[in-house]
PDB file of C-alpha atoms in Angstrom:
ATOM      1  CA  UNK A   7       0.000   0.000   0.000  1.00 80.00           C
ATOM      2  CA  UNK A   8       2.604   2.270   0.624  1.00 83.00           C
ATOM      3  CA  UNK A   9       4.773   1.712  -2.148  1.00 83.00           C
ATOM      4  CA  UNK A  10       1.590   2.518  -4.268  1.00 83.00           C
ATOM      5  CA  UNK A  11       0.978   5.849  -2.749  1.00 84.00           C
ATOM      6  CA  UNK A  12       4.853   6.393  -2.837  1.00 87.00           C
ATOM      7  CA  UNK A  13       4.613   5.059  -7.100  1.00 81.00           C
ATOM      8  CA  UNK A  14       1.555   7.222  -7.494  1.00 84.00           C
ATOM      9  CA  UNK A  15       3.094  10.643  -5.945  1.00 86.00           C
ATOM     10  CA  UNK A  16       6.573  10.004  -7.882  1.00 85.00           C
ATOM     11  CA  UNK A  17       3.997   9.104 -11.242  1.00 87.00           C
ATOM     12  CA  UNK A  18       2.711  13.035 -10.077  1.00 86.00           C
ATOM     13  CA  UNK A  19       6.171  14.452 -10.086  1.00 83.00           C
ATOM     14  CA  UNK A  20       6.947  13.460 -12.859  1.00 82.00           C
ATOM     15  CA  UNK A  21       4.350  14.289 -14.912  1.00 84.00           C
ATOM     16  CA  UNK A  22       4.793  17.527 -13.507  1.00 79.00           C
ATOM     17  CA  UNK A  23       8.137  18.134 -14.192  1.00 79.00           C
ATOM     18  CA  UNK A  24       7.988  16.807 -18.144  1.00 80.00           C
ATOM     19  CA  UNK A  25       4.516  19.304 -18.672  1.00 77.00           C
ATOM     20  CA  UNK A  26       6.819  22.001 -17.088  1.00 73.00           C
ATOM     21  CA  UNK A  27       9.334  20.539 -19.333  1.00 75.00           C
ATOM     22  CA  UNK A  28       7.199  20.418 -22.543  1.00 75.00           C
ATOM     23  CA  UNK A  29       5.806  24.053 -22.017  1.00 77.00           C
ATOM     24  CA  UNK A  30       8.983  26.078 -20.733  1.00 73.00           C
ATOM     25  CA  UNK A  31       6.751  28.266 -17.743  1.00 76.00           C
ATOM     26  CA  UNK A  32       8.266  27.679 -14.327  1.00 75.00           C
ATOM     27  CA  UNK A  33       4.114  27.782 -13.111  1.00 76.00           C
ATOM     28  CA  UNK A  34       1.332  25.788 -15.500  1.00 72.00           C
ATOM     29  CA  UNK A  35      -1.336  26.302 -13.597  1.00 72.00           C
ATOM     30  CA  UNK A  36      -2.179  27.753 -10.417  1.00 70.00           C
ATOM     31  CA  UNK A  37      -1.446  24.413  -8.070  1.00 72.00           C
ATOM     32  CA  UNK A  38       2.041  24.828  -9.109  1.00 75.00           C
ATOM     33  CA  UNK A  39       2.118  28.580  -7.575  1.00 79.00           C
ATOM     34  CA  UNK A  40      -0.662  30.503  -6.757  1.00 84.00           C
ATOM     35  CA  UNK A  41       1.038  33.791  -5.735  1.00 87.00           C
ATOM     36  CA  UNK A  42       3.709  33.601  -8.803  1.00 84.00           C
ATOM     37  CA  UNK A  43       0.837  32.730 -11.230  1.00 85.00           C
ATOM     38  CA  UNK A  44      -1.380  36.018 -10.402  1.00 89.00           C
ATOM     39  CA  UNK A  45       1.759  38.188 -10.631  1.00 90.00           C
ATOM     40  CA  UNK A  46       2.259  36.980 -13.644  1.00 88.00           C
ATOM     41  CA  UNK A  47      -1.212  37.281 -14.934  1.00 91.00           C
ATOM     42  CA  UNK A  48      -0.932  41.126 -13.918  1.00 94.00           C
ATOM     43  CA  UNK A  49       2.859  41.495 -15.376  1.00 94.00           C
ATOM     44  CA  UNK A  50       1.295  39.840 -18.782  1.00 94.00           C
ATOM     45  CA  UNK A  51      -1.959  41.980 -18.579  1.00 96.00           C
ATOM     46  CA  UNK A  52       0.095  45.420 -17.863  1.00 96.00           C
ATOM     47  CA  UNK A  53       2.644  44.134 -21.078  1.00 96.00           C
ATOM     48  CA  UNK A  54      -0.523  44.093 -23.450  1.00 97.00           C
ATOM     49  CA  UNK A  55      -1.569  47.322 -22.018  1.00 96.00           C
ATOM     50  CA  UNK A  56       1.759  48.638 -22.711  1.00 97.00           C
ATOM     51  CA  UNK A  57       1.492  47.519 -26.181  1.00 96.00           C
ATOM     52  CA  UNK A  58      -1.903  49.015 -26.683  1.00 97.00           C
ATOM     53  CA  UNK A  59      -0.588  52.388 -25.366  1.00 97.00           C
ATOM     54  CA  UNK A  60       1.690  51.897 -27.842  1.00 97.00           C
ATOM     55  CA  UNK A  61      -0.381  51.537 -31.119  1.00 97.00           C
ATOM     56  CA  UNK A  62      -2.725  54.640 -29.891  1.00 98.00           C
ATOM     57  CA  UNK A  63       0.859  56.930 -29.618  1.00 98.00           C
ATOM     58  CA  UNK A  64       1.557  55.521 -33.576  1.00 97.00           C
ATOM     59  CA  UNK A  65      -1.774  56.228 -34.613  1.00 98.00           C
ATOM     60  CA  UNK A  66      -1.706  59.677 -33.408  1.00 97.00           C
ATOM     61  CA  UNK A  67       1.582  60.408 -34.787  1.00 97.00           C
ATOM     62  CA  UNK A  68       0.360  59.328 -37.585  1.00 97.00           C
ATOM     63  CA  UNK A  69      -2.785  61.305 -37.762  1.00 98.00           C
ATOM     64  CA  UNK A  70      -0.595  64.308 -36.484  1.00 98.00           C
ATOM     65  CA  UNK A  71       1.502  63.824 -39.597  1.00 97.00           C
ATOM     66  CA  UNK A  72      -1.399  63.185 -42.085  1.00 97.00           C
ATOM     67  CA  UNK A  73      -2.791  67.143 -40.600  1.00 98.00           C
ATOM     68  CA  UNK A  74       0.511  68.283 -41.148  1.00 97.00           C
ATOM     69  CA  UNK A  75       1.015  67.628 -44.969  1.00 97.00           C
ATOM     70  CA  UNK A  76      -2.304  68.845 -45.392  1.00 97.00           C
ATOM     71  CA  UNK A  77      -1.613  72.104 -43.734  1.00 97.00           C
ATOM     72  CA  UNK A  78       1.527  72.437 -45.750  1.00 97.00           C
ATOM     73  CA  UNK A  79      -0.761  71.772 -48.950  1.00 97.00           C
ATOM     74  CA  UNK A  80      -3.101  74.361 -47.731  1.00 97.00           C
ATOM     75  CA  UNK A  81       0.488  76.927 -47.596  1.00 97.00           C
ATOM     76  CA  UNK A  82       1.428  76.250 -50.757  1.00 96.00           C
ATOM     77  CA  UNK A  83      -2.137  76.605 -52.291  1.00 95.00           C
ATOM     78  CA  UNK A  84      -2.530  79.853 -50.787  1.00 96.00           C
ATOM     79  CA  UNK A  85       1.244  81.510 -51.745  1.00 95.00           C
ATOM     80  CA  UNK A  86       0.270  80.804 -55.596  1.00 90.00           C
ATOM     81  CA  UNK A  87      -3.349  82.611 -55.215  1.00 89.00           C
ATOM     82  CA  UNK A  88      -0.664  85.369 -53.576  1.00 90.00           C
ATOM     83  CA  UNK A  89       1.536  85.213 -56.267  1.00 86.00           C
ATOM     84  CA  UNK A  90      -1.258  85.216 -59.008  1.00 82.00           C
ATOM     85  CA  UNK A  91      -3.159  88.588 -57.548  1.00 82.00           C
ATOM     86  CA  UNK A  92      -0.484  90.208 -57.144  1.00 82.00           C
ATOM     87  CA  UNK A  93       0.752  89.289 -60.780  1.00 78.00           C
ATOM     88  CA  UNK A  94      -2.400  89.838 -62.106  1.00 75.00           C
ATOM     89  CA  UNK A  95      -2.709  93.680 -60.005  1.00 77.00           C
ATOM     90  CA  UNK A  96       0.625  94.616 -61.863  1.00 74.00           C
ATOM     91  CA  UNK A  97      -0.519  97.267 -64.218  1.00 69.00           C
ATOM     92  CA  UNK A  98       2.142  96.228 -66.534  1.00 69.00           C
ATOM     93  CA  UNK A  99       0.811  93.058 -67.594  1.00 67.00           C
ATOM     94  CA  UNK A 100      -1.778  92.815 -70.803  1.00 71.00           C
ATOM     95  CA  UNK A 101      -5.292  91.508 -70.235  1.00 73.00           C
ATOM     96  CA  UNK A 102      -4.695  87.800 -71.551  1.00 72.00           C
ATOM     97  CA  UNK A 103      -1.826  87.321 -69.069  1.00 71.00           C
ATOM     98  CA  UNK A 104      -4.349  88.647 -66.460  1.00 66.00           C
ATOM     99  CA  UNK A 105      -7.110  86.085 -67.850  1.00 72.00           C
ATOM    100  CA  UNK A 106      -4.871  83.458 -67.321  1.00 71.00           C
ATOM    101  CA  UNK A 107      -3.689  84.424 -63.983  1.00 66.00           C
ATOM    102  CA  UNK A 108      -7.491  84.406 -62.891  1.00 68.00           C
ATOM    103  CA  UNK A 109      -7.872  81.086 -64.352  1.00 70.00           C
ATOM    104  CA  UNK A 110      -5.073  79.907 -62.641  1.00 65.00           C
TER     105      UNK A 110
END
């Protein structure tokens, strides 16, 4: 009888040690260590958080960026109408140049 319970708990040990073994993680599942296994449950949980926080400062960038091109579009569109009134407001040039400036 005794050398069955003795079999049976070095049967358990082992199994444990070859699924810790065949997985790599010092804790499988709670038995193995309660306390280690919720710390690392929060330390996994704070990781993906991290990551998230991560993604949100990239999109943001990005959408920063994206408002800045357009802004320098919006420059560069408004120094040509400059440049075209104030062409077209010289009194020196003839009325087709001035046509064309307006179409412009």
């Amino acid at each position: 009888m005794k050398a069955q319970s003795t079999l049976n708990r070095a049967q358990s040990n082992l199994s444990t040690s070859m699924e810790r073994l065949a997985s790599g993680m010092r804790i499988n599942s709670a038995k193995d260590d309660a306390a280690g296994l919720q710390i690392s449950n929060r330390m996994t949980s704070q990781i993906n958080g991290i990551g998230v926080a991560m993604r949100n400062a990239n999109d943001g960038i990005s959408i920063a960026q994206t408002a800045e091109g357009a802004m320098g579009e919006s420059t560069n569109i408004l120094q040509r109408m400059r440049d075209l009134s104030l062409q077209s407001a010289n009194g020196s040039n003839s009325s087709e140049t001035v046509r064309l400036c307006k179409r412009d």
